[in-house]
mmCIF file of C-alpha atoms in Angstrom:
data_model
loop_
_atom_site.group_PDB
_atom_site.id
_atom_site.type_symbol
_atom_site.label_atom_id
_atom_site.label_comp_id
_atom_site.label_asym_id
_atom_site.label_seq_id
_atom_site.Cartn_x
_atom_site.Cartn_y
_atom_site.Cartn_z
ATOM 1 C CA UNK A 1 -29.711 0.898 -38.710
ATOM 2 C CA UNK A 2 -29.269 4.073 -40.742
ATOM 3 C CA UNK A 3 -27.947 2.685 -44.016
ATOM 4 C CA UNK A 4 -30.231 -0.302 -44.590
ATOM 5 C CA UNK A 5 -33.765 -1.415 -43.920
ATOM 6 C CA UNK A 6 -34.557 -4.789 -42.398
ATOM 7 C CA UNK A 7 -37.929 -6.458 -42.281
ATOM 8 C CA UNK A 8 -39.214 -9.979 -41.835
ATOM 9 C CA UNK A 9 -42.161 -11.365 -43.746
ATOM 10 C CA UNK A 10 -44.729 -13.862 -42.516
ATOM 11 C CA UNK A 11 -43.423 -16.150 -45.248
ATOM 12 C CA UNK A 12 -40.136 -16.512 -43.375
ATOM 13 C CA UNK A 13 -38.084 -14.193 -45.591
ATOM 14 C CA UNK A 14 -35.908 -11.468 -44.086
ATOM 15 C CA UNK A 15 -35.530 -8.567 -46.526
ATOM 16 C CA UNK A 16 -32.338 -6.509 -46.302
ATOM 17 C CA UNK A 17 -32.354 -3.376 -48.471
ATOM 18 C CA UNK A 18 -29.260 -1.239 -48.901
ATOM 19 C CA UNK A 19 -30.604 2.260 -48.325
ATOM 20 C CA UNK A 20 -28.173 4.904 -49.557
ATOM 21 C CA UNK A 21 -29.835 5.550 -52.912
ATOM 22 C CA UNK A 22 -28.314 9.019 -53.325
ATOM 23 C CA UNK A 23 -24.878 7.382 -53.717
ATOM 24 C CA UNK A 24 -26.091 4.204 -55.462
ATOM 25 C CA UNK A 25 -25.872 2.340 -52.151
ATOM 26 C CA UNK A 26 -22.089 2.592 -52.047
ATOM 27 C CA UNK A 27 -20.566 0.996 -48.983
ATOM 28 C CA UNK A 28 -19.303 3.109 -46.098
ATOM 29 C CA UNK A 29 -18.234 1.755 -42.680
ATOM 30 C CA UNK A 30 -21.732 2.146 -41.243
ATOM 31 C CA UNK A 31 -23.353 0.205 -44.081
ATOM 32 C CA UNK A 32 -20.858 -2.625 -43.639
ATOM 33 C CA UNK A 33 -21.677 -2.793 -39.935
ATOM 34 C CA UNK A 34 -25.420 -2.590 -40.578
ATOM 35 C CA UNK A 35 -25.398 -5.389 -43.155
ATOM 36 C CA UNK A 36 -23.436 -7.598 -40.791
ATOM 37 C CA UNK A 37 -25.868 -6.851 -37.979
ATOM 38 C CA UNK A 38 -28.820 -7.690 -40.228
ATOM 39 C CA UNK A 39 -27.253 -10.963 -41.326
ATOM 40 C CA UNK A 40 -26.743 -11.939 -37.698
ATOM 41 C CA UNK A 41 -30.347 -11.038 -36.906
ATOM 42 C CA UNK A 42 -31.549 -13.293 -39.716
ATOM 43 C CA UNK A 43 -29.197 -16.062 -38.579
ATOM 44 C CA UNK A 44 -30.466 -15.979 -35.009
ATOM 45 C CA UNK A 45 -34.185 -15.665 -35.827
ATOM 46 C CA UNK A 46 -35.709 -19.142 -35.982
ATOM 47 C CA UNK A 47 -38.665 -17.743 -37.939
ATOM 48 C CA UNK A 48 -36.387 -16.693 -40.813
ATOM 49 C CA UNK A 49 -35.757 -19.358 -43.423
ATOM 50 C CA UNK A 50 -34.170 -17.259 -46.174
ATOM 51 C CA UNK A 51 -32.770 -13.780 -46.813
ATOM 52 C CA UNK A 52 -33.473 -11.458 -49.733
ATOM 53 C CA UNK A 53 -30.833 -8.772 -50.308
ATOM 54 C CA UNK A 54 -31.450 -5.835 -52.658
ATOM 55 C CA UNK A 55 -30.808 -2.118 -53.072
ATOM 56 C CA UNK A 56 -33.025 0.950 -52.839
ATOM 57 C CA UNK A 57 -33.359 3.302 -55.790
ATOM 58 C CA UNK A 58 -31.800 2.870 -59.217
ATOM 59 C CA UNK A 59 -28.708 0.876 -58.262
ATOM 60 C CA UNK A 60 -27.824 -2.246 -56.321
ATOM 61 C CA UNK A 61 -24.403 -1.176 -55.041
ATOM 62 C CA UNK A 62 -21.698 1.029 -56.578
ATOM 63 C CA UNK A 63 -18.936 -0.510 -54.460
ATOM 64 C CA UNK A 64 -16.944 1.271 -51.785
ATOM 65 C CA UNK A 65 -17.792 4.873 -50.973
ATOM 66 C CA UNK A 66 -14.443 6.490 -51.697
ATOM 67 C CA UNK A 67 -15.534 9.661 -49.917
ATOM 68 C CA UNK A 68 -16.419 7.809 -46.721
ATOM 69 C CA UNK A 69 -13.045 8.196 -45.059
ATOM 70 C CA UNK A 70 -11.745 4.691 -44.513
ATOM 71 C CA UNK A 71 -9.016 6.095 -42.310
ATOM 72 C CA UNK A 72 -5.686 4.413 -41.992
ATOM 73 C CA UNK A 73 -4.413 3.570 -38.513
ATOM 74 C CA UNK A 74 -1.971 6.089 -37.096
ATOM 75 C CA UNK A 75 1.425 6.209 -38.797
ATOM 76 C CA UNK A 76 0.385 3.811 -41.552
ATOM 77 C CA UNK A 77 0.449 4.137 -45.328
ATOM 78 C CA UNK A 78 -2.568 4.665 -47.545
ATOM 79 C CA UNK A 79 -2.311 1.028 -48.561
ATOM 80 C CA UNK A 80 -2.338 -0.001 -44.917
ATOM 81 C CA UNK A 81 -5.553 1.964 -44.511
ATOM 82 C CA UNK A 82 -7.150 0.223 -47.491
ATOM 83 C CA UNK A 83 -6.157 -3.181 -46.138
ATOM 84 C CA UNK A 84 -7.377 -2.217 -42.650
ATOM 85 C CA UNK A 85 -10.796 -1.298 -44.032
ATOM 86 C CA UNK A 86 -11.002 -4.656 -45.764
ATOM 87 C CA UNK A 87 -9.914 -6.531 -42.653
ATOM 88 C CA UNK A 88 -12.452 -4.964 -40.291
ATOM 89 C CA UNK A 89 -15.360 -4.284 -42.664
ATOM 90 C CA UNK A 90 -15.588 -5.587 -46.200
ATOM 91 C CA UNK A 91 -14.120 -9.048 -45.700
ATOM 92 C CA UNK A 92 -16.114 -9.934 -42.564
ATOM 93 C CA UNK A 93 -19.322 -8.814 -44.317
ATOM 94 C CA UNK A 94 -18.678 -11.025 -47.343
ATOM 95 C CA UNK A 95 -17.813 -13.996 -45.140
ATOM 96 C CA UNK A 96 -20.913 -13.603 -42.975
ATOM 97 C CA UNK A 97 -23.173 -13.512 -46.033
ATOM 98 C CA UNK A 98 -21.477 -16.456 -47.743
ATOM 99 C CA UNK A 99 -21.327 -18.527 -44.560
ATOM 100 C CA UNK A 100 -24.875 -17.810 -43.371
ATOM 101 C CA UNK A 101 -26.449 -21.251 -42.798
ATOM 102 C CA UNK A 102 -29.594 -20.059 -44.566
ATOM 103 C CA UNK A 103 -30.149 -19.326 -48.272
ATOM 104 C CA UNK A 104 -29.419 -15.788 -49.481
ATOM 105 C CA UNK A 105 -31.168 -14.526 -52.614
ATOM 106 C CA UNK A 106 -29.839 -11.319 -54.181
ATOM 107 C CA UNK A 107 -32.016 -9.083 -56.352
ATOM 108 C CA UNK A 108 -29.707 -6.807 -58.366
ATOM 109 C CA UNK A 109 -31.881 -3.880 -59.360
ATOM 110 C CA UNK A 110 -29.314 -1.746 -61.187
ATOM 111 C CA UNK A 111 -25.589 -1.239 -61.405
ATOM 112 C CA UNK A 112 -23.371 -3.549 -59.366
ATOM 113 C CA UNK A 113 -19.894 -2.051 -59.532
ATOM 114 C CA UNK A 114 -16.600 -2.969 -57.891
ATOM 115 C CA UNK A 115 -17.230 -4.473 -54.480
ATOM 116 C CA UNK A 116 -20.946 -4.424 -55.252
ATOM 117 C CA UNK A 117 -20.308 -7.341 -57.603
ATOM 118 C CA UNK A 118 -18.712 -9.311 -54.779
ATOM 119 C CA UNK A 119 -21.606 -8.414 -52.493
ATOM 120 C CA UNK A 120 -24.084 -9.837 -54.997
ATOM 121 C CA UNK A 121 -22.050 -12.965 -55.706
ATOM 122 C CA UNK A 122 -21.696 -13.710 -51.988
ATOM 123 C CA UNK A 123 -25.370 -14.684 -52.128
ATOM 124 C CA UNK A 124 -26.493 -18.155 -53.161
ATOM 125 C CA UNK A 125 -28.948 -17.280 -55.915
ATOM 126 C CA UNK A 126 -28.748 -14.024 -57.881
ATOM 127 C CA UNK A 127 -31.573 -12.473 -59.871
ATOM 128 C CA UNK A 128 -30.887 -9.328 -61.893
ATOM 129 C CA UNK A 129 -33.147 -6.842 -63.620
ATOM 130 C CA UNK A 130 -32.709 -6.727 -67.390
ATOM 131 C CA UNK A 131 -31.380 -3.162 -67.099
ATOM 132 C CA UNK A 132 -28.796 -4.154 -64.470
ATOM 133 C CA UNK A 133 -25.109 -4.597 -65.185
ATOM 134 C CA UNK A 134 -21.932 -5.773 -63.495
ATOM 135 C CA UNK A 135 -18.699 -3.825 -63.882
ATOM 136 C CA UNK A 136 -15.196 -4.180 -62.470
ATOM 137 C CA UNK A 137 -13.800 -0.703 -61.847
ATOM 138 C CA UNK A 138 -10.880 -1.702 -59.629
ATOM 139 C CA UNK A 139 -8.111 -2.046 -62.204
ATOM 140 C CA UNK A 140 -8.866 0.372 -65.045
ATOM 141 C CA UNK A 141 -10.291 3.148 -62.832
ATOM 142 C CA UNK A 142 -8.434 2.835 -59.525
ATOM 143 C CA UNK A 143 -5.307 0.759 -60.238
ATOM 144 C CA UNK A 144 -6.439 -1.805 -57.667
ATOM 145 C CA UNK A 145 -7.279 -5.497 -57.821
ATOM 146 C CA UNK A 146 -10.868 -6.759 -57.497
ATOM 147 C CA UNK A 147 -11.880 -7.489 -53.916
ATOM 148 C CA UNK A 148 -14.952 -8.322 -51.804
ATOM 149 C CA UNK A 149 -14.475 -11.903 -52.983
ATOM 150 C CA UNK A 150 -14.732 -11.112 -56.702
ATOM 151 C CA UNK A 151 -11.451 -12.913 -57.446
ATOM 152 C CA UNK A 152 -12.865 -15.964 -55.638
ATOM 153 C CA UNK A 153 -16.434 -16.082 -56.903
ATOM 154 C CA UNK A 154 -16.132 -14.910 -60.487
ATOM 155 C CA UNK A 155 -13.487 -17.329 -61.851
ATOM 156 C CA UNK A 156 -15.410 -20.238 -60.353
ATOM 157 C CA UNK A 157 -18.630 -19.099 -61.996
ATOM 158 C CA UNK A 158 -17.565 -17.931 -65.458
ATOM 159 C CA UNK A 159 -13.960 -19.083 -65.818
ATOM 160 C CA UNK A 160 -10.596 -17.398 -65.684
ATOM 161 C CA UNK A 161 -10.484 -16.047 -69.256
ATOM 162 C CA UNK A 162 -13.698 -14.055 -68.933
ATOM 163 C CA UNK A 163 -12.824 -12.913 -65.420
ATOM 164 C CA UNK A 164 -9.424 -11.609 -66.508
ATOM 165 C CA UNK A 165 -10.869 -9.703 -69.436
ATOM 166 C CA UNK A 166 -13.621 -8.082 -67.364
ATOM 167 C CA UNK A 167 -11.231 -7.180 -64.541
ATOM 168 C CA UNK A 168 -8.710 -5.539 -66.855
ATOM 169 C CA UNK A 169 -11.079 -3.823 -69.280
ATOM 170 C CA UNK A 170 -13.706 -2.561 -66.859
ATOM 171 C CA UNK A 171 -16.325 -3.336 -69.516
ATOM 172 C CA UNK A 172 -19.914 -3.627 -68.327
ATOM 173 C CA UNK A 173 -21.429 -7.080 -68.343
ATOM 174 C CA UNK A 174 -25.156 -6.913 -68.988
ATOM 175 C CA UNK A 175 -27.535 -8.883 -66.821
ATOM 176 C CA UNK A 176 -28.600 -10.928 -69.833
ATOM 177 C CA UNK A 177 -25.004 -11.856 -70.656
ATOM 178 C CA UNK A 178 -24.295 -12.561 -66.987
ATOM 179 C CA UNK A 179 -27.148 -15.076 -66.976
ATOM 180 C CA UNK A 180 -25.993 -16.634 -70.259
ATOM 181 C CA UNK A 181 -22.472 -17.059 -68.867
ATOM 182 C CA UNK A 182 -23.676 -18.511 -65.558
ATOM 183 C CA UNK A 183 -22.567 -15.631 -63.350
ATOM 184 C CA UNK A 184 -26.123 -15.258 -62.037
ATOM 185 C CA UNK A 185 -29.214 -17.442 -61.857
ATOM 186 C CA UNK A 186 -31.638 -15.360 -63.893
ATOM 187 C CA UNK A 187 -32.171 -12.103 -65.756
ATOM 188 C CA UNK A 188 -35.769 -10.915 -65.503
ATOM 189 C CA UNK A 189 -37.750 -7.909 -66.658
ATOM 190 C CA UNK A 190 -37.288 -4.915 -64.402
ATOM 191 C CA UNK A 191 -40.887 -4.792 -63.254
ATOM 192 C CA UNK A 192 -40.794 -8.487 -62.288
ATOM 193 C CA UNK A 193 -37.496 -8.512 -60.406
ATOM 194 C CA UNK A 194 -38.719 -8.253 -56.834
ATOM 195 C CA UNK A 195 -41.738 -10.490 -57.397
ATOM 196 C CA UNK A 196 -39.653 -13.284 -58.883
ATOM 197 C CA UNK A 197 -36.824 -12.952 -56.374
ATOM 198 C CA UNK A 198 -39.289 -12.883 -53.490
ATOM 199 C CA UNK A 199 -41.181 -15.909 -54.799
ATOM 200 C CA UNK A 200 -37.925 -17.838 -54.993
ATOM 201 C CA UNK A 201 -36.872 -16.732 -51.505
ATOM 202 C CA UNK A 202 -40.268 -17.716 -50.114
ATOM 203 C CA UNK A 203 -39.950 -21.123 -51.753
ATOM 204 C CA UNK A 204 -36.622 -21.638 -50.000
ATOM 205 C CA UNK A 205 -37.944 -20.262 -46.701
ATOM 206 C CA UNK A 206 -40.688 -22.895 -46.703
ATOM 207 C CA UNK A 207 -38.135 -25.686 -47.060
ATOM 208 C CA UNK A 208 -35.723 -27.415 -44.677
ATOM 209 C CA UNK A 209 -33.496 -24.451 -43.833
ATOM 210 C CA UNK A 210 -30.818 -26.405 -42.005
ATOM 211 C CA UNK A 211 -30.486 -28.805 -44.950
ATOM 212 C CA UNK A 212 -29.920 -25.857 -47.279
ATOM 213 C CA UNK A 213 -27.182 -24.667 -44.931
ATOM 214 C CA UNK A 214 -25.495 -28.057 -45.243
ATOM 215 C CA UNK A 215 -25.879 -27.955 -49.031
ATOM 216 C CA UNK A 216 -24.027 -24.618 -49.030
ATOM 217 C CA UNK A 217 -21.238 -26.027 -46.867
ATOM 218 C CA UNK A 218 -20.803 -29.205 -48.915
ATOM 219 C CA UNK A 219 -20.729 -27.343 -52.221
ATOM 220 C CA UNK A 220 -18.235 -24.809 -50.887
ATOM 221 C CA UNK A 221 -15.953 -27.583 -49.683
ATOM 222 C CA UNK A 222 -16.016 -29.214 -53.115
ATOM 223 C CA UNK A 223 -13.976 -26.327 -54.532
ATOM 224 C CA UNK A 224 -10.931 -27.489 -52.565
ATOM 225 C CA UNK A 225 -11.523 -31.202 -51.912
ATOM 226 C CA UNK A 226 -10.432 -34.061 -54.108
ATOM 227 C CA UNK A 227 -13.038 -36.679 -55.007
ATOM 228 C CA UNK A 228 -12.262 -38.992 -52.099
ATOM 229 C CA UNK A 229 -12.500 -36.193 -49.544
ATOM 230 C CA UNK A 230 -15.724 -34.925 -51.059
ATOM 231 C CA UNK A 231 -17.313 -38.372 -51.026
ATOM 232 C CA UNK A 232 -16.383 -38.719 -47.356
ATOM 233 C CA UNK A 233 -17.879 -35.314 -46.618
ATOM 234 C CA UNK A 234 -21.088 -36.279 -48.408
ATOM 235 C CA UNK A 235 -21.260 -39.484 -46.353
ATOM 236 C CA UNK A 236 -20.810 -37.731 -43.023
ATOM 237 C CA UNK A 237 -23.223 -34.951 -43.925
ATOM 238 C CA UNK A 238 -25.829 -37.521 -44.966
ATOM 239 C CA UNK A 239 -25.309 -39.238 -41.612
ATOM 240 C CA UNK A 240 -26.160 -35.933 -39.928
ATOM 241 C CA UNK A 241 -29.090 -35.240 -42.236
ATOM 242 C CA UNK A 242 -30.456 -38.786 -41.934
ATOM 243 C CA UNK A 243 -30.669 -38.379 -38.176
ATOM 244 C CA UNK A 244 -32.698 -35.176 -38.468
ATOM 245 C CA UNK A 245 -36.498 -35.455 -38.151
ATOM 246 C CA UNK A 246 -36.934 -33.617 -41.454
ATOM 247 C CA UNK A 247 -35.545 -36.632 -43.307
ATOM 248 C CA UNK A 248 -38.171 -38.921 -41.769
ATOM 249 C CA UNK A 249 -40.836 -36.344 -42.604
ATOM 250 C CA UNK A 250 -39.606 -36.109 -46.189
ATOM 251 C CA UNK A 251 -39.740 -39.883 -46.641
ATOM 252 C CA UNK A 252 -43.215 -40.082 -45.095
ATOM 253 C CA UNK A 253 -44.479 -37.274 -47.305
ATOM 254 C CA UNK A 254 -43.045 -38.936 -50.401
ATOM 255 C CA UNK A 255 -44.665 -42.284 -49.606
ATOM 256 C CA UNK A 256 -47.979 -40.616 -48.750
ATOM 257 C CA UNK A 257 -47.852 -38.444 -51.883
ATOM 258 C CA UNK A 258 -48.225 -35.181 -49.958
ATOM 259 C CA UNK A 259 -46.168 -32.033 -49.407
ATOM 260 C CA UNK A 260 -43.666 -32.372 -46.558
ATOM 261 C CA UNK A 261 -44.126 -30.329 -43.413
ATOM 262 C CA UNK A 262 -40.561 -29.547 -42.428
ATOM 263 C CA UNK A 263 -39.594 -27.986 -39.094
ATOM 264 C CA UNK A 264 -37.095 -25.123 -38.964
#
């Protein structure tokens, strides 16, 4: 994979690093394909319990690479070409990250702009360096609407009023403010970013991975369910979880006052 690096640690963490630092890891068609391939590798590797996603160099991701040539299909408009690129590249990538049945930790090491914000928010837990920032360039710079899931994730995390203002102004949101508002999990000192994000990912990787996947699914469903439907979903998911050997192990460990030894 030319645009990313992928490595697995003995701790059960798969590390995906966007690796186009000369263009602030902006997303071209190859990077989209490579990220999707890496996510599938992590999904299918039973030794991987969690994923850590970050960027090489001084930025996390500057959004779409506008010079990459997202070509429109023959005889289509420019807008058709933009939509086509989203349909075959950006949108599938965001879905595969968000729907991965394993925890995804994002370490935002610099600017996250445009679709780079959606890429970060597609993860489950987001750490950001104190010098990092989040900026919506779609509207004020390109006369577009936010994409890569930004219009889905951001209002649910920080509310509609703040999302509207950021999307229309293009103002930078600092990592510290993003943490205060609840957009991300934590803002940490730059020199501690990878250590803290990795420690958190390793903690998740040592846990019951398949249970975390169900937690993701149940929480996602809650955004659309009414209370009755959500209670029913909780019941049926607990039925599934209660029949898994990790539940018996967790109960035994609790009663014996020891750490559980979950299977993946």
